[in-house]
């Protein structure tokens, strides 16, 4: 990985030109033009029955207004963070998402290489398009392995052995997908297609995942994964403080606060609601990540202030890959990191570790003020 630290010093105005904010409408339009209809439906789909409100989580982050402070030196902005013992140049990584070939010919290889060029990484998914051995041989930089547990743990163990042998640096166990019990439609179109084929389990179609995913995951599974892999194990899909405490007590290296991109529970609460409660429950030293609905540097800032050490992007990586391949992904991460650096500069904070809840005012962000609704009950 070429970039380790990311520092932003004051620059002449002409050097700052061209660093436009992300135009998600244009990127999504380009992705739409380049993806199949079934692939786009899969990426954009969610579990909300009444029309699919995919912007709810984004609006929830923006309920919080940012309260700048003065009399602090912001001449040298540092956006780097250390997670899992590794320093990356931005507090943004690739959240695990399935079937990257829906967005790009080389699937997860494109995603990882684009992220690596931006100084970060992806969490490679179990239900990837590219087999883990091929992915590891072609991808640049370190990566983590997402884990779905199957009812038959021997199937999971065999796959984890392959991932460890291929070079995974950590595991991330998904908790919030205990088998599908209803058909949300968006998953069906890719079943049996080249883009929707499982690289690691070629005989397992989408419907097979429904039948094989474990419907009971216990804290003992965290310890079991640590033992068979020798790697740190993070858990993803935690939304309640008591579950976060249970996971950490069971030996998890950290937790990812996530509602699975709103793809599991109709009407699930936004991550912005759950995150600060989990931070308070775990204390300041726990490693906590968050995802879903983060689109701008301001959104990243809010998530960090609410308790995240770093944030994951899911759909945006797919959209950027479909719109512009590796370059599209790298430019997206760099632009969002630029936005974050600008927000930090203007808010009066130069280090990620110094961003906390004192910078936020609930109910005074743009989405709350414009809607005339203030505050979420604690």
XYZ file of C-alpha atoms in Angstrom:
378
model
C 0.000 0.000 0.000
C 1.569 3.260 -1.111
C -0.094 5.670 1.331
C 0.039 5.368 5.108
C -0.565 8.816 6.516
C -2.890 11.458 5.126
C -2.128 15.021 6.176
C -3.747 18.139 4.797
C -1.846 21.406 5.068
C -3.013 24.772 3.857
C -2.562 24.974 0.088
C -2.839 27.699 -2.562
C -6.357 28.059 -3.898
C -5.369 26.850 -7.359
C -4.238 23.509 -5.880
C -7.595 23.033 -4.208
C -9.590 23.537 -7.409
C -11.042 20.410 -8.903
C -11.707 18.771 -5.534
C -15.430 18.858 -6.028
C -17.819 17.315 -3.543
C -19.227 13.919 -4.467
C -22.000 14.116 -7.040
C -23.865 10.944 -6.099
C -26.640 11.610 -8.591
C -24.133 11.587 -11.471
C -22.235 8.569 -10.123
C -25.412 6.563 -9.612
C -26.622 7.524 -13.089
C -23.360 6.295 -14.616
C -23.522 3.101 -12.546
C -27.100 2.587 -13.741
C -25.943 2.862 -17.338
C -23.185 0.289 -16.820
C -24.905 -2.313 -14.621
C -27.598 -4.829 -15.487
C -31.077 -4.060 -14.204
C -30.952 -7.101 -11.906
C -27.550 -6.063 -10.573
C -28.711 -2.527 -9.838
C -31.847 -3.801 -8.110
C -29.688 -6.051 -5.968
C -27.347 -3.223 -4.968
C -30.084 -0.681 -4.287
C -32.652 -3.022 -2.706
C -33.648 -3.025 0.941
C -36.205 -4.597 3.255
C -38.529 -1.608 3.739
C -41.875 -2.782 2.418
C -43.475 0.622 1.867
C -41.402 1.795 -1.061
C -37.806 1.219 0.019
C -36.563 4.351 1.788
C -32.859 3.944 1.167
C -32.035 7.504 2.315
C -33.335 7.141 5.876
C -29.936 6.377 7.366
C -28.296 9.253 5.494
C -30.951 11.640 6.780
C -30.452 10.272 10.304
C -26.751 11.206 10.294
C -27.728 14.677 9.126
C -30.150 15.239 11.995
C -27.030 16.248 13.892
C -25.701 19.740 13.348
C -21.951 20.328 13.613
C -20.861 22.845 16.252
C -17.440 24.329 15.384
C -14.941 25.448 17.992
C -12.289 28.183 17.926
C -8.745 28.747 19.276
C -7.336 25.426 18.041
C -4.457 24.899 15.597
C -5.785 23.332 12.412
C -2.795 24.015 10.173
C -2.044 20.304 9.859
C -5.089 18.032 9.496
C -4.432 14.310 10.000
C -7.156 11.946 8.744
C -5.262 8.723 9.492
C -6.513 6.145 11.996
C -5.178 2.914 13.420
C -7.583 -0.031 13.456
C -6.709 -3.633 14.069
C -3.120 -2.548 14.685
C -2.799 -1.075 11.182
C -2.620 2.595 10.252
C -4.672 3.658 7.243
C -4.778 7.106 5.712
C -8.534 7.608 6.004
C -11.156 6.435 8.537
C -13.061 4.776 5.672
C -12.898 1.131 4.605
C -14.969 -1.140 2.401
C -17.825 -2.764 4.299
C -18.532 -6.347 3.211
C -20.944 -6.477 0.285
C -21.704 -9.452 -1.923
C -20.975 -10.118 -5.587
C -18.748 -7.227 -6.644
C -18.827 -8.575 -10.202
C -22.272 -6.985 -10.421
C -20.379 -3.687 -10.644
C -17.071 -4.566 -12.302
C -15.645 -7.404 -14.387
C -12.933 -8.241 -11.836
C -15.216 -7.932 -8.840
C -13.557 -7.743 -5.447
C -10.105 -7.391 -7.042
C -11.173 -4.064 -8.550
C -12.655 -2.957 -5.233
C -9.616 -3.879 -3.132
C -7.110 -2.356 -5.534
C -9.088 0.866 -5.805
C -9.305 1.096 -2.026
C -5.636 0.203 -1.562
C -4.632 3.058 -3.852
C -6.617 5.354 -1.560
C -4.714 4.036 1.462
C -7.337 1.664 2.863
C -8.916 -1.789 2.288
C -12.081 -3.857 1.910
C -13.602 -6.556 4.055
C -13.754 -9.340 1.486
C -17.168 -11.078 1.552
C -17.873 -14.787 1.967
C -20.331 -14.609 -0.955
C -17.782 -12.994 -3.248
C -17.653 -13.178 -7.019
C -13.932 -13.930 -7.052
C -12.647 -17.078 -5.277
C -10.554 -16.088 -2.274
C -7.366 -17.636 -3.684
C -7.671 -15.702 -6.967
C -8.638 -12.537 -5.134
C -5.618 -12.749 -2.831
C -3.243 -13.424 -5.725
C -4.401 -10.374 -7.717
C -5.335 -7.882 -5.000
C -2.932 -5.331 -3.555
C -2.556 -4.654 0.176
C -3.981 -6.185 3.318
C -7.629 -7.198 3.623
C -10.063 -8.657 6.143
C -12.433 -11.597 5.688
C -16.175 -11.349 6.341
C -17.691 -14.549 7.717
C -21.166 -15.996 7.369
C -21.630 -19.016 9.593
C -23.414 -21.982 8.077
C -25.492 -24.472 10.048
C -22.801 -26.966 9.119
C -19.806 -25.367 10.832
C -17.450 -27.669 8.945
C -18.321 -25.780 5.752
C -17.457 -22.500 7.471
C -14.254 -23.919 8.939
C -13.036 -25.164 5.558
C -13.621 -21.752 4.003
C -11.909 -19.896 6.850
C -8.887 -22.169 6.429
C -8.754 -21.094 2.780
C -9.001 -17.418 3.755
C -6.282 -17.655 6.392
C -3.999 -19.470 3.948
C -4.694 -16.717 1.395
C -3.611 -13.969 3.795
C -6.662 -12.539 5.584
C -5.591 -10.273 8.459
C -8.815 -10.369 10.501
C -12.299 -11.892 10.467
C -15.602 -10.039 10.639
C -18.507 -12.241 11.702
C -21.908 -11.099 10.428
C -24.582 -11.576 13.104
C -27.635 -10.005 11.490
C -28.388 -12.468 8.711
C -29.809 -15.593 10.380
C -31.275 -17.077 7.216
C -33.879 -15.351 5.047
C -37.482 -15.966 5.998
C -39.157 -13.892 3.296
C -38.489 -12.880 -0.279
C -37.519 -9.229 -0.739
C -37.392 -9.592 -4.513
C -34.143 -7.739 -5.149
C -32.129 -10.911 -4.504
C -33.903 -13.034 -7.105
C -32.792 -11.399 -10.342
C -29.112 -12.303 -9.993
C -29.716 -15.940 -9.073
C -28.060 -18.197 -11.639
C -26.326 -15.357 -13.517
C -22.575 -15.037 -14.150
C -22.464 -11.794 -12.160
C -24.335 -13.357 -9.245
C -22.353 -16.602 -9.061
C -20.513 -17.412 -5.843
C -16.786 -17.678 -6.392
C -16.204 -19.556 -3.148
C -19.250 -21.822 -3.281
C -19.969 -22.341 -7.006
C -22.718 -24.884 -6.341
C -24.562 -22.583 -3.950
C -27.112 -20.221 -5.526
C -28.770 -17.350 -3.679
C -31.656 -19.552 -2.527
C -29.126 -21.992 -1.067
C -27.852 -19.307 1.276
C -31.329 -19.151 2.760
C -31.233 -22.833 3.573
C -27.651 -23.040 4.832
C -27.016 -19.952 6.955
C -26.846 -20.581 10.675
C -30.023 -19.583 12.497
C -28.298 -19.667 15.877
C -25.044 -17.818 16.530
C -23.795 -17.775 20.122
C -20.952 -15.980 21.904
C -19.044 -19.274 21.859
C -18.812 -18.979 18.070
C -16.613 -15.894 18.475
C -14.102 -17.824 20.530
C -14.316 -20.766 18.121
C -13.473 -18.520 15.166
C -10.496 -17.093 17.038
C -9.217 -20.568 17.813
C -9.489 -22.014 14.308
C -8.120 -18.919 12.551
C -5.604 -17.422 14.936
C -6.960 -14.008 13.857
C -8.800 -11.198 15.650
C -12.560 -11.502 15.226
C -14.819 -8.483 14.829
C -18.600 -8.804 14.843
C -20.916 -6.946 12.469
C -24.614 -6.255 12.783
C -24.711 -5.134 16.418
C -27.457 -2.605 17.200
C -28.060 -3.048 20.936
C -25.629 -2.077 23.718
C -26.154 -5.348 25.569
C -25.233 -7.346 22.451
C -22.080 -5.294 22.019
C -21.088 -5.993 25.622
C -21.773 -9.707 25.148
C -19.615 -9.797 22.024
C -16.695 -8.040 23.669
C -16.915 -10.250 26.751
C -16.799 -13.267 24.425
C -13.481 -12.108 22.994
C -14.419 -9.957 20.004
C -11.749 -7.485 18.928
C -14.442 -4.911 18.209
C -17.955 -4.402 16.867
C -19.494 -2.910 13.757
C -22.753 -1.087 14.344
C -24.772 -1.904 11.249
C -28.344 -2.507 10.133
C -27.086 -4.411 7.054
C -27.829 -1.523 4.722
C -31.509 -1.768 5.733
C -31.613 -5.097 3.867
C -32.838 -7.323 6.712
C -35.492 -5.669 8.894
C -38.379 -3.591 7.578
C -38.379 -0.368 9.610
C -35.034 -0.949 11.337
C -33.718 2.022 13.332
C -30.891 4.051 11.789
C -27.310 3.326 12.797
C -26.981 6.935 13.991
C -29.434 6.066 16.779
C -27.630 2.919 17.940
C -23.994 4.018 17.632
C -23.673 6.475 20.564
C -25.484 4.111 22.902
C -23.064 1.314 22.060
C -20.068 3.627 22.517
C -21.311 4.577 25.974
C -21.806 0.918 26.865
C -18.336 -0.173 25.717
C -16.331 2.841 26.849
C -13.766 4.929 25.031
C -11.164 2.203 24.354
C -13.250 -0.308 22.369
C -12.884 -0.505 18.597
C -16.234 0.403 17.059
C -17.086 0.776 13.381
C -20.309 1.902 11.704
C -21.869 1.754 8.257
C -25.047 2.442 6.266
C -26.030 5.751 4.699
C -22.646 7.485 4.913
C -22.097 9.508 1.761
C -20.039 12.638 2.548
C -17.142 13.792 4.663
C -19.667 15.498 6.912
C -21.428 12.172 7.424
C -18.086 10.552 8.299
C -17.399 13.360 10.793
C -20.768 12.820 12.459
C -20.217 9.051 12.734
C -16.792 9.601 14.295
C -18.265 12.106 16.732
C -21.002 9.638 17.715
C -18.450 6.989 18.620
C -17.035 5.241 15.550
C -13.290 4.690 15.149
C -13.820 4.216 11.404
C -16.710 3.781 8.980
C -17.553 1.297 6.245
C -18.942 2.110 2.813
C -20.919 -0.543 0.956
C -23.124 0.537 -1.958
C -20.966 3.593 -2.794
C -18.004 1.346 -3.620
C -20.154 -0.671 -5.996
C -21.544 2.450 -7.643
C -18.074 3.956 -8.012
C -16.710 0.693 -9.437
C -19.523 0.495 -11.969
C -19.088 4.142 -12.915
C -15.292 4.268 -13.087
C -13.555 1.034 -12.069
C -10.516 1.197 -9.765
C -9.997 4.876 -10.558
C -13.609 5.616 -9.676
C -13.231 3.981 -6.279
C -9.938 5.713 -5.499
C -11.274 9.128 -6.494
C -14.417 8.592 -4.427
C -12.473 7.780 -1.258
C -10.044 10.625 -1.823
C -12.864 13.103 -2.358
C -14.796 12.031 0.721
C -11.560 12.191 2.729
C -10.973 15.707 1.351
C -14.478 16.629 2.503
C -13.711 15.194 5.947
C -10.454 17.158 6.152
C -12.297 20.360 5.235
C -14.963 19.672 7.857
C -12.286 19.018 10.492
C -10.450 22.225 9.545
C -13.588 24.333 9.665
C -14.843 22.699 12.879
C -11.564 23.306 14.709
C -10.124 19.809 15.118
C -6.942 18.419 13.582
C -6.946 14.743 14.676
C -9.572 12.018 14.327
C -9.112 10.972 17.951
C -10.220 14.427 19.132
C -13.605 14.325 17.381
C -16.327 13.660 19.962
C -19.993 14.330 20.720
C -19.250 17.903 21.813
C -19.088 18.780 18.106
C -22.694 17.733 17.493
C -26.086 19.189 18.335
C -28.960 16.757 17.847
C -32.006 18.088 16.048
C -30.090 21.005 14.516
C -28.682 19.320 11.426
C -29.999 20.041 7.945
C -32.412 17.095 7.699
C -33.949 17.866 11.099
C -34.252 21.608 10.591
C -35.697 21.271 7.105
C -38.276 18.728 8.275
C -39.144 20.724 11.381
C -38.570 17.674 13.580
C -36.144 17.964 16.485
C -34.399 15.284 18.515
C -34.542 11.547 18.977
C -35.463 10.360 22.456
C -32.476 8.954 24.347
